[in-house]
Amino acid sequence: MAKRPAAKADKKTFYITTPIYYASGALHIGHCYTTVCCDAIARFKRMDGYDVYYLTGTDEHGQKVQQAAEERGMSPQAFVDSLAERIKALWTRMDISNDGFIRTTDKAHEKAIADIFTKLYEKGDIYKSEYVGKYCEPCESFWTESQLVDGKCPDCGRPVKETKEECYFFRLGKYADRLKKLLTETDFLQPDSRVKEMVNNFIDKGLSDLAVTRTSFDWGIKVPFDPKHVIYVWIDALPNYITALGYGADGENFSKYWPCDMHVMAKEIVRFHSIVWPAILMALDIPVPKRVYGHGWIMFDGDKMSKSKGNVVDPFILTDRYGVDALRYFLLRAMPFGDDMQYSNELLLSSINNDIVNDLGNLVRRTFAMSRQYFGGAVKKPAADKLGGGDKKFIAEIDGLAAAVRADMDRPLVSKALERIFGLIDSANKYIDANKPWALIKTDTDRLNTVMYVLLDAIRVSANLLLPFLTAYPRRIFDGLGLPVPEDLSACAFGKVDAYKTTEIEPILNRLDIKKELSELEAIAAGTDKPDKPGRSDKPDADKDKAGAPEQISIDEFFKTELRVVKIEECVKVEKSNKLLKLTVFDGERRRTIVSGIAHCYAPEDVIGKNAALVANLKPAKLCGIVSEGMLLCSVGADGKPKLVEPKGEAGEKIC
Ligand code: ME8
């Protein structure tokens, strides 16, 4: 995540963003999909001569985050701090080349949002009124009756709640005509199928003004002139794309990179990006982004993979077993950009075996081995008159690849681009079979040199074009070719190298035993087993990055935790929270206040008089404005509900 050196002034700029992900739970391969796609596009554009700014980040305010923190008995700030670190660790693991990482709890962002809100209020585009209608808590969205699908949230399909509260509104309706023009008369929103959806389902049904504050919780940016109101999480989140560039502050990057070239996200939040976001920008007199791209979903058992539905696949586990390149490849190739894809471990494993191990791995392995066996690795560029018809046909394919991939990446059809590169790899494998180097060694070593050169050149051009997609193995290929790793695409054509001197490289991955892998992945998912990793050669150092698995601690570290029996003397519900109880416990020496996320399982009267197990030396944390002086231990049953651990003994006794 290091900053790249300042770009040359004459370079064209390219600004690309992922959504900022909710810091409410661990991210899964759905989030990796968007982030890896944007990474491939960003890396491609950099290699293609653009000055790229690639932004990702975390959405850290709002009720959903506050509740997730409460459930874990943590303060929202401590909770989002730990998740932001975990998310950054995931992007390091996935080799993401982002230039910026914005957190909505960054002070500069918070200030810029408060200023934007005030500006829109002073301009009259935000006004105060009362909201009566439906609210989807997980999506933090208000809906009108007509927008609901079967009475449920149209985004996530979950039940909505009747809500009535005083709040501020943004005059979204005022921008309906301009938005319709933007959507229907320009290429702003892609793919085209999403345009119809937005226009028919939202704009043509009548754009209501948008409720942009909440009073039911307090984890968010306060309205500066009316602090009992918290700014709606989407109004806080969407402008991250400009606040991260310094809009409202120094603004140097803002004038350089805005308007954004491409906002990428999945389809469920296209509405916010193609209607709400451009309307905010119009109200602020800022140019709208050039393109919003809404890709499909990775589905799991017919359902969208989602943190809150619990059907997630852990990218740390997958990359730990198969390497980053394999997961990047699968994500980028298996899902046609724009469509949905049904995920299964079987699909992942067979794509690894067929494409990565068989096609790419075998091509490189056997070509390198033959060049060493026949020529000690030294292969010279043949004279032009040595090339026959079959060679020229294949060379035309090599020469045409970069332009075709560029055209795909511009649209952006990422999986198509990768498919094309693997098309060349397939042709190279066929070229070996057609030219039979093992027979030429006996009859015509001059011809054999030509064949080996054409093959090594095809591998070189493929590896050059693969660099934005797979980040480890193509580099190794260049090592094996005896060449530096290229920084751009200028040599993606036949005959740019005079001579090769190949050396052996580690394979990308050994062939997987799919049956065995499937059962081991199932065992991991069931939490019953942690088998050894299969052999692979580009795995990151697992010991350096343990963000995906619980870290082991020493007995000394464990004994730093002071556990005590306490007696619960008083208990009340915490106002404004569904999850929290405020308890007064006696620890044998003094009374302490504890805030615990068990209100959905226990009424206050259920726990008064019980013994509980207290983590007595935990740093105090503020939850919903109350300082909690420790944490009560719970076991978690199969239903996911916490049950208080109720130790025997007197208040103050140590538990060890
Ligand atoms: O919506 N398939 O954050 P979020 C494909 N904070 N992509 C998926 C996916 C799946 N199954 N699951 C998640 C939010 N994604 C807001 C965004 S932006 C100003 C605020 C990816 O954590 C995809 O990009 O719910 C989707 O749009 C995003 O994660 C949602 O992430």
Tab-separated table of N, CA, C and O and ligand atoms in Angstrom, residues 18-25 27-35 57-61 64 87 104 138-139 233-234 236-241 264-270 272-273 277 293 295-300 303-307 311 335 339-341, ligand 1:
chain	number	residue	atom	x	y	z
A	18	THR	N	-13.222	1.089	-5.557
A	18	THR	CA	-14.139	0.036	-5.099
A	18	THR	C	-15.133	0.728	-4.168
A	18	THR	O	-14.884	1.861	-3.744
A	19	PRO	N	-16.214	0.038	-3.794
A	19	PRO	CA	-17.016	0.593	-2.698
A	19	PRO	C	-16.147	0.612	-1.441
A	19	PRO	O	-15.160	-0.133	-1.369
A	20	ILE	N	-16.504	1.440	-0.486
A	20	ILE	CA	-15.817	1.307	0.805
A	20	ILE	C	-16.640	0.297	1.596
A	20	ILE	O	-17.845	0.441	1.747
A	21	TYR	N	-15.982	-0.770	2.042
A	21	TYR	CA	-16.709	-1.902	2.622
A	21	TYR	C	-17.068	-1.621	4.077
A	21	TYR	O	-16.311	-0.975	4.801
A	22	TYR	N	-18.225	-2.148	4.483
A	22	TYR	CA	-18.632	-1.968	5.874
A	22	TYR	C	-17.637	-2.645	6.803
A	22	TYR	O	-17.305	-3.823	6.594
A	23	ALA	N	-17.216	-1.910	7.799
A	23	ALA	CA	-16.350	-2.502	8.820
A	23	ALA	C	-17.262	-3.131	9.869
A	23	ALA	O	-17.336	-2.682	11.005
A	24	SER	N	-18.007	-4.156	9.448
A	24	SER	CA	-18.930	-4.777	10.402
A	24	SER	C	-18.689	-6.274	10.536
A	24	SER	O	-19.368	-6.938	11.291
A	25	GLY	N	-17.749	-6.809	9.775
A	25	GLY	CA	-17.447	-8.238	9.866
A	25	GLY	C	-16.332	-8.548	8.884
A	25	GLY	O	-15.918	-7.677	8.126
A	27	LEU	N	-14.394	-9.697	5.664
A	27	LEU	CA	-14.745	-9.675	4.246
A	27	LEU	C	-14.576	-11.075	3.658
A	27	LEU	O	-13.846	-11.901	4.184
A	28	HIS	N	-15.270	-11.317	2.546
A	28	HIS	CA	-15.219	-12.649	1.931
A	28	HIS	C	-14.846	-12.519	0.462
A	28	HIS	O	-14.505	-11.427	-0.005
A	29	ILE	N	-14.963	-13.621	-0.293
A	29	ILE	CA	-14.458	-13.545	-1.663
A	29	ILE	C	-15.331	-12.676	-2.560
A	29	ILE	O	-14.892	-12.277	-3.628
A	30	GLY	N	-16.556	-12.340	-2.127
A	30	GLY	CA	-17.365	-11.371	-2.880
A	30	GLY	C	-16.667	-10.016	-2.899
A	30	GLY	O	-16.553	-9.356	-3.942
A	31	HIS	N	-16.183	-9.575	-1.719
A	31	HIS	CA	-15.456	-8.300	-1.648
A	31	HIS	C	-14.137	-8.407	-2.418
A	31	HIS	O	-13.703	-7.453	-3.054
A	32	CYS	N	-13.513	-9.581	-2.312
A	32	CYS	CA	-12.249	-9.766	-3.039
A	32	CYS	C	-12.489	-9.631	-4.532
A	32	CYS	O	-11.643	-9.110	-5.256
A	33	TYR	N	-13.642	-10.091	-4.988
A	33	TYR	CA	-13.930	-10.031	-6.420
A	33	TYR	C	-13.828	-8.576	-6.915
A	33	TYR	O	-13.072	-8.278	-7.848
A	34	THR	N	-14.573	-7.672	-6.303
A	34	THR	CA	-14.555	-6.276	-6.745
A	34	THR	C	-13.141	-5.707	-6.649
A	34	THR	O	-12.662	-5.025	-7.559
A	35	THR	N	-12.490	-5.981	-5.531
A	35	THR	CA	-11.196	-5.358	-5.257
A	35	THR	C	-10.131	-5.890	-6.210
A	35	THR	O	-9.276	-5.130	-6.680
A	57	GLY	N	-11.372	1.337	0.690
A	57	GLY	CA	-11.441	1.812	2.073
A	57	GLY	C	-12.558	1.143	2.852
A	57	GLY	O	-13.091	0.108	2.441
A	58	THR	N	-12.894	1.756	3.975
A	58	THR	CA	-13.891	1.162	4.869
A	58	THR	C	-14.954	2.172	5.282
A	58	THR	O	-14.656	3.333	5.543
A	59	ASP	N	-16.172	1.657	5.350
A	59	ASP	CA	-17.353	2.442	5.713
A	59	ASP	C	-17.604	2.115	7.180
A	59	ASP	O	-18.013	0.989	7.498
A	60	GLU	N	-17.335	3.050	8.071
A	60	GLU	CA	-17.195	2.667	9.479
A	60	GLU	C	-18.278	3.202	10.408
A	60	GLU	O	-18.248	2.932	11.593
A	61	HIS	N	-19.173	4.046	9.871
A	61	HIS	CA	-20.221	4.575	10.749
A	61	HIS	C	-21.525	3.817	10.524
A	61	HIS	O	-21.625	2.985	9.638
A	64	LYS	N	-25.478	-0.408	11.703
A	64	LYS	CA	-25.033	-1.786	11.515
A	64	LYS	C	-23.671	-2.008	12.197
A	64	LYS	O	-23.454	-3.007	12.859
A	87	ILE	N	-8.922	-5.746	7.279
A	87	ILE	CA	-9.245	-5.549	5.854
A	87	ILE	C	-7.970	-5.156	5.103
A	87	ILE	O	-7.695	-5.664	4.013
A	104	THR	N	-13.991	6.123	6.896
A	104	THR	CA	-14.911	7.246	7.124
A	104	THR	C	-14.761	7.822	8.534
A	104	THR	O	-15.373	8.838	8.842
A	138	PRO	N	-30.575	-3.664	8.074
A	138	PRO	CA	-29.261	-4.110	7.561
A	138	PRO	C	-28.747	-3.226	6.431
A	138	PRO	O	-27.549	-2.977	6.315
A	139	CYS	N	-29.648	-2.715	5.561
A	139	CYS	CA	-29.189	-1.868	4.443
A	139	CYS	C	-29.158	-0.397	4.840
A	139	CYS	O	-28.720	0.446	4.066
A	233	VAL	N	-25.635	7.137	6.769
A	233	VAL	CA	-24.373	6.476	6.430
A	233	VAL	C	-24.026	6.602	4.933
A	233	VAL	O	-22.861	6.734	4.562
A	234	TRP	N	-25.031	6.619	4.060
A	234	TRP	CA	-24.714	6.726	2.631
A	234	TRP	C	-24.269	8.135	2.253
A	234	TRP	O	-23.477	8.312	1.334
A	236	ASP	N	-22.639	9.984	4.273
A	236	ASP	CA	-21.302	9.974	4.859
A	236	ASP	C	-20.346	9.206	3.927
A	236	ASP	O	-19.212	9.624	3.686
A	237	ALA	N	-20.874	8.091	3.336
A	237	ALA	CA	-19.970	7.187	2.600
A	237	ALA	C	-19.696	7.623	1.164
A	237	ALA	O	-18.545	7.586	0.714
A	238	LEU	N	-20.732	7.990	0.427
A	238	LEU	CA	-20.522	8.247	-1.012
A	238	LEU	C	-19.453	9.309	-1.285
A	238	LEU	O	-18.600	9.120	-2.166
A	239	PRO	N	-19.451	10.422	-0.548
A	239	PRO	CA	-18.428	11.430	-0.864
A	239	PRO	C	-16.999	11.008	-0.524
A	239	PRO	O	-16.064	11.768	-0.741
A	240	ASN	N	-16.812	9.771	0.001
A	240	ASN	CA	-15.425	9.322	0.253
A	240	ASN	C	-14.603	9.426	-1.024
A	240	ASN	O	-13.398	9.632	-0.982
A	241	TYR	N	-15.306	9.273	-2.168
A	241	TYR	CA	-14.586	9.266	-3.441
A	241	TYR	C	-13.956	10.634	-3.743
A	241	TYR	O	-13.036	10.712	-4.542
A	264	VAL	N	-16.544	1.070	-9.348
A	264	VAL	CA	-16.965	-0.324	-9.551
A	264	VAL	C	-17.632	-0.830	-8.267
A	264	VAL	O	-17.166	-0.538	-7.158
A	265	MET	N	-18.711	-1.584	-8.433
A	265	MET	CA	-19.432	-2.136	-7.278
A	265	MET	C	-20.346	-3.248	-7.779
A	265	MET	O	-20.491	-3.416	-8.994
A	266	ALA	N	-21.006	-3.971	-6.865
A	266	ALA	CA	-22.001	-4.953	-7.312
A	266	ALA	C	-23.350	-4.266	-7.462
A	266	ALA	O	-23.556	-3.151	-6.990
A	267	LYS	N	-24.276	-4.982	-8.080
A	267	LYS	CA	-25.521	-4.354	-8.516
A	267	LYS	C	-26.412	-3.816	-7.394
A	267	LYS	O	-27.177	-2.896	-7.624
A	268	GLU	N	-26.282	-4.377	-6.156
A	268	GLU	CA	-27.225	-3.956	-5.114
A	268	GLU	C	-27.010	-2.505	-4.679
A	268	GLU	O	-27.896	-1.904	-4.077
A	269	ILE	N	-25.849	-1.935	-4.989
A	269	ILE	CA	-25.624	-0.545	-4.572
A	269	ILE	C	-25.435	0.380	-5.782
A	269	ILE	O	-24.966	1.506	-5.637
A	270	VAL	N	-25.864	-0.113	-6.942
A	270	VAL	CA	-25.809	0.727	-8.144
A	270	VAL	C	-26.745	1.927	-7.978
A	270	VAL	O	-26.445	3.037	-8.413
A	272	PHE	N	-27.426	3.686	-5.364
A	272	PHE	CA	-26.783	4.778	-4.631
A	272	PHE	C	-25.747	5.492	-5.500
A	272	PHE	O	-25.584	6.699	-5.421
A	273	HIS	N	-25.054	4.700	-6.319
A	273	HIS	CA	-23.967	5.290	-7.110
A	273	HIS	C	-24.443	5.957	-8.386
A	273	HIS	O	-23.764	6.853	-8.900
A	277	TRP	N	-25.584	9.491	-5.709
A	277	TRP	CA	-24.251	10.109	-5.773
A	277	TRP	C	-24.182	11.211	-6.840
A	277	TRP	O	-23.775	12.339	-6.527
A	293	TYR	N	-19.845	1.216	-12.800
A	293	TYR	CA	-19.978	-0.140	-13.320
A	293	TYR	C	-20.515	-1.075	-12.241
A	293	TYR	O	-19.893	-1.247	-11.198
A	295	HIS	N	-21.244	-4.722	-11.304
A	295	HIS	CA	-21.054	-6.121	-11.694
A	295	HIS	C	-22.048	-7.019	-10.954
A	295	HIS	O	-22.819	-6.568	-10.101
A	296	GLY	N	-22.004	-8.321	-11.285
A	296	GLY	CA	-22.949	-9.270	-10.694
A	296	GLY	C	-22.490	-9.755	-9.323
A	296	GLY	O	-21.540	-9.225	-8.739
A	297	TRP	N	-23.176	-10.767	-8.854
A	297	TRP	CA	-22.892	-11.321	-7.524
A	297	TRP	C	-22.252	-12.690	-7.626
A	297	TRP	O	-22.606	-13.484	-8.500
A	298	ILE	N	-21.378	-12.972	-6.684
A	298	ILE	CA	-20.956	-14.345	-6.468
A	298	ILE	C	-22.020	-14.964	-5.571
A	298	ILE	O	-22.317	-14.451	-4.486
A	299	MET	N	-22.624	-16.020	-6.083
A	299	MET	CA	-23.722	-16.646	-5.347
A	299	MET	C	-23.220	-17.931	-4.688
A	299	MET	O	-22.288	-18.568	-5.188
A	300	PHE	N	-23.875	-18.267	-3.616
A	300	PHE	CA	-23.477	-19.444	-2.856
A	300	PHE	C	-24.751	-20.205	-2.539
A	300	PHE	O	-25.644	-19.646	-1.915
A	303	ASP	N	-27.770	-18.216	-3.298
A	303	ASP	CA	-28.008	-16.999	-2.537
A	303	ASP	C	-26.790	-16.099	-2.649
A	303	ASP	O	-25.681	-16.607	-2.797
A	304	LYS	N	-26.982	-14.759	-2.525
A	304	LYS	CA	-25.823	-13.875	-2.582
A	304	LYS	C	-24.939	-14.169	-1.370
A	304	LYS	O	-25.424	-14.245	-0.245
A	305	MET	N	-23.641	-14.330	-1.646
A	305	MET	CA	-22.717	-14.540	-0.540
A	305	MET	C	-22.716	-13.272	0.302
A	305	MET	O	-22.580	-12.177	-0.227
A	306	SER	N	-22.939	-13.392	1.572
A	306	SER	CA	-23.040	-12.165	2.347
A	306	SER	C	-22.637	-12.383	3.792
A	306	SER	O	-22.870	-13.460	4.354
A	307	LYS	N	-22.005	-11.326	4.361
A	307	LYS	CA	-21.538	-11.414	5.740
A	307	LYS	C	-22.689	-11.762	6.664
A	307	LYS	O	-22.588	-12.613	7.520
A	311	ASN	N	-22.846	-17.239	4.817
A	311	ASN	CA	-22.420	-18.252	3.841
A	311	ASN	C	-21.122	-17.840	3.145
A	311	ASN	O	-20.987	-17.981	1.950
A	335	MET	N	-16.008	-15.367	-13.463
A	335	MET	CA	-17.272	-14.626	-13.469
A	335	MET	C	-17.272	-13.617	-14.596
A	335	MET	O	-16.532	-12.643	-14.538
A	339	ASP	N	-22.284	-10.423	-14.977
A	339	ASP	CA	-23.232	-11.500	-14.658
A	339	ASP	C	-23.023	-12.015	-13.235
A	339	ASP	O	-22.024	-11.714	-12.604
A	340	ASP	N	-23.981	-12.856	-12.791
A	340	ASP	CA	-23.801	-13.538	-11.507
A	340	ASP	C	-23.024	-14.826	-11.733
A	340	ASP	O	-22.977	-15.339	-12.845
A	341	MET	N	-22.458	-15.339	-10.668
A	341	MET	CA	-21.754	-16.605	-10.776
A	341	MET	C	-22.045	-17.455	-9.537
A	341	MET	O	-22.067	-16.942	-8.426
B	1	ME8	O1	-22.426	-1.789	0.524
B	1	ME8	N1	-20.577	-10.856	-4.995
B	1	ME8	O2	-20.505	-2.202	1.748
B	1	ME8	P1	-20.443	-3.788	1.749
B	1	ME8	C1	-19.933	-9.841	-5.583
B	1	ME8	N2	-20.494	0.249	2.634
B	1	ME8	N3	-19.550	-8.714	-4.933
B	1	ME8	C2	-19.797	-8.651	-3.630
B	1	ME8	C3	-20.461	-9.699	-2.938
B	1	ME8	C4	-20.849	-10.847	-3.684
B	1	ME8	N4	-21.469	-11.878	-3.129
B	1	ME8	N5	-20.568	-9.343	-1.646
B	1	ME8	C5	-19.987	-8.124	-1.519
B	1	ME8	C6	-21.499	-1.421	1.232
B	1	ME8	N6	-19.520	-7.700	-2.713
B	1	ME8	C7	-21.294	0.050	1.491
B	1	ME8	C8	-20.685	0.686	0.276
B	1	ME8	S1	-19.703	2.782	-1.068
B	1	ME8	C9	-19.818	4.415	-0.934
B	1	ME8	C10	-20.507	2.161	0.370
B	1	ME8	C11	-18.810	-6.433	-2.955
B	1	ME8	O3	-19.392	-4.156	2.728
B	1	ME8	C12	-19.525	-5.629	-4.033
B	1	ME8	O4	-18.650	-4.668	-4.548
B	1	ME8	O5	-21.790	-4.383	1.921
B	1	ME8	C13	-20.623	-4.950	-3.235
B	1	ME8	O6	-21.227	-3.859	-3.894
B	1	ME8	C14	-19.838	-4.536	-1.996
B	1	ME8	O7	-18.921	-5.642	-1.789
B	1	ME8	C15	-20.712	-4.309	-0.794
B	1	ME8	O8	-19.878	-4.138	0.311
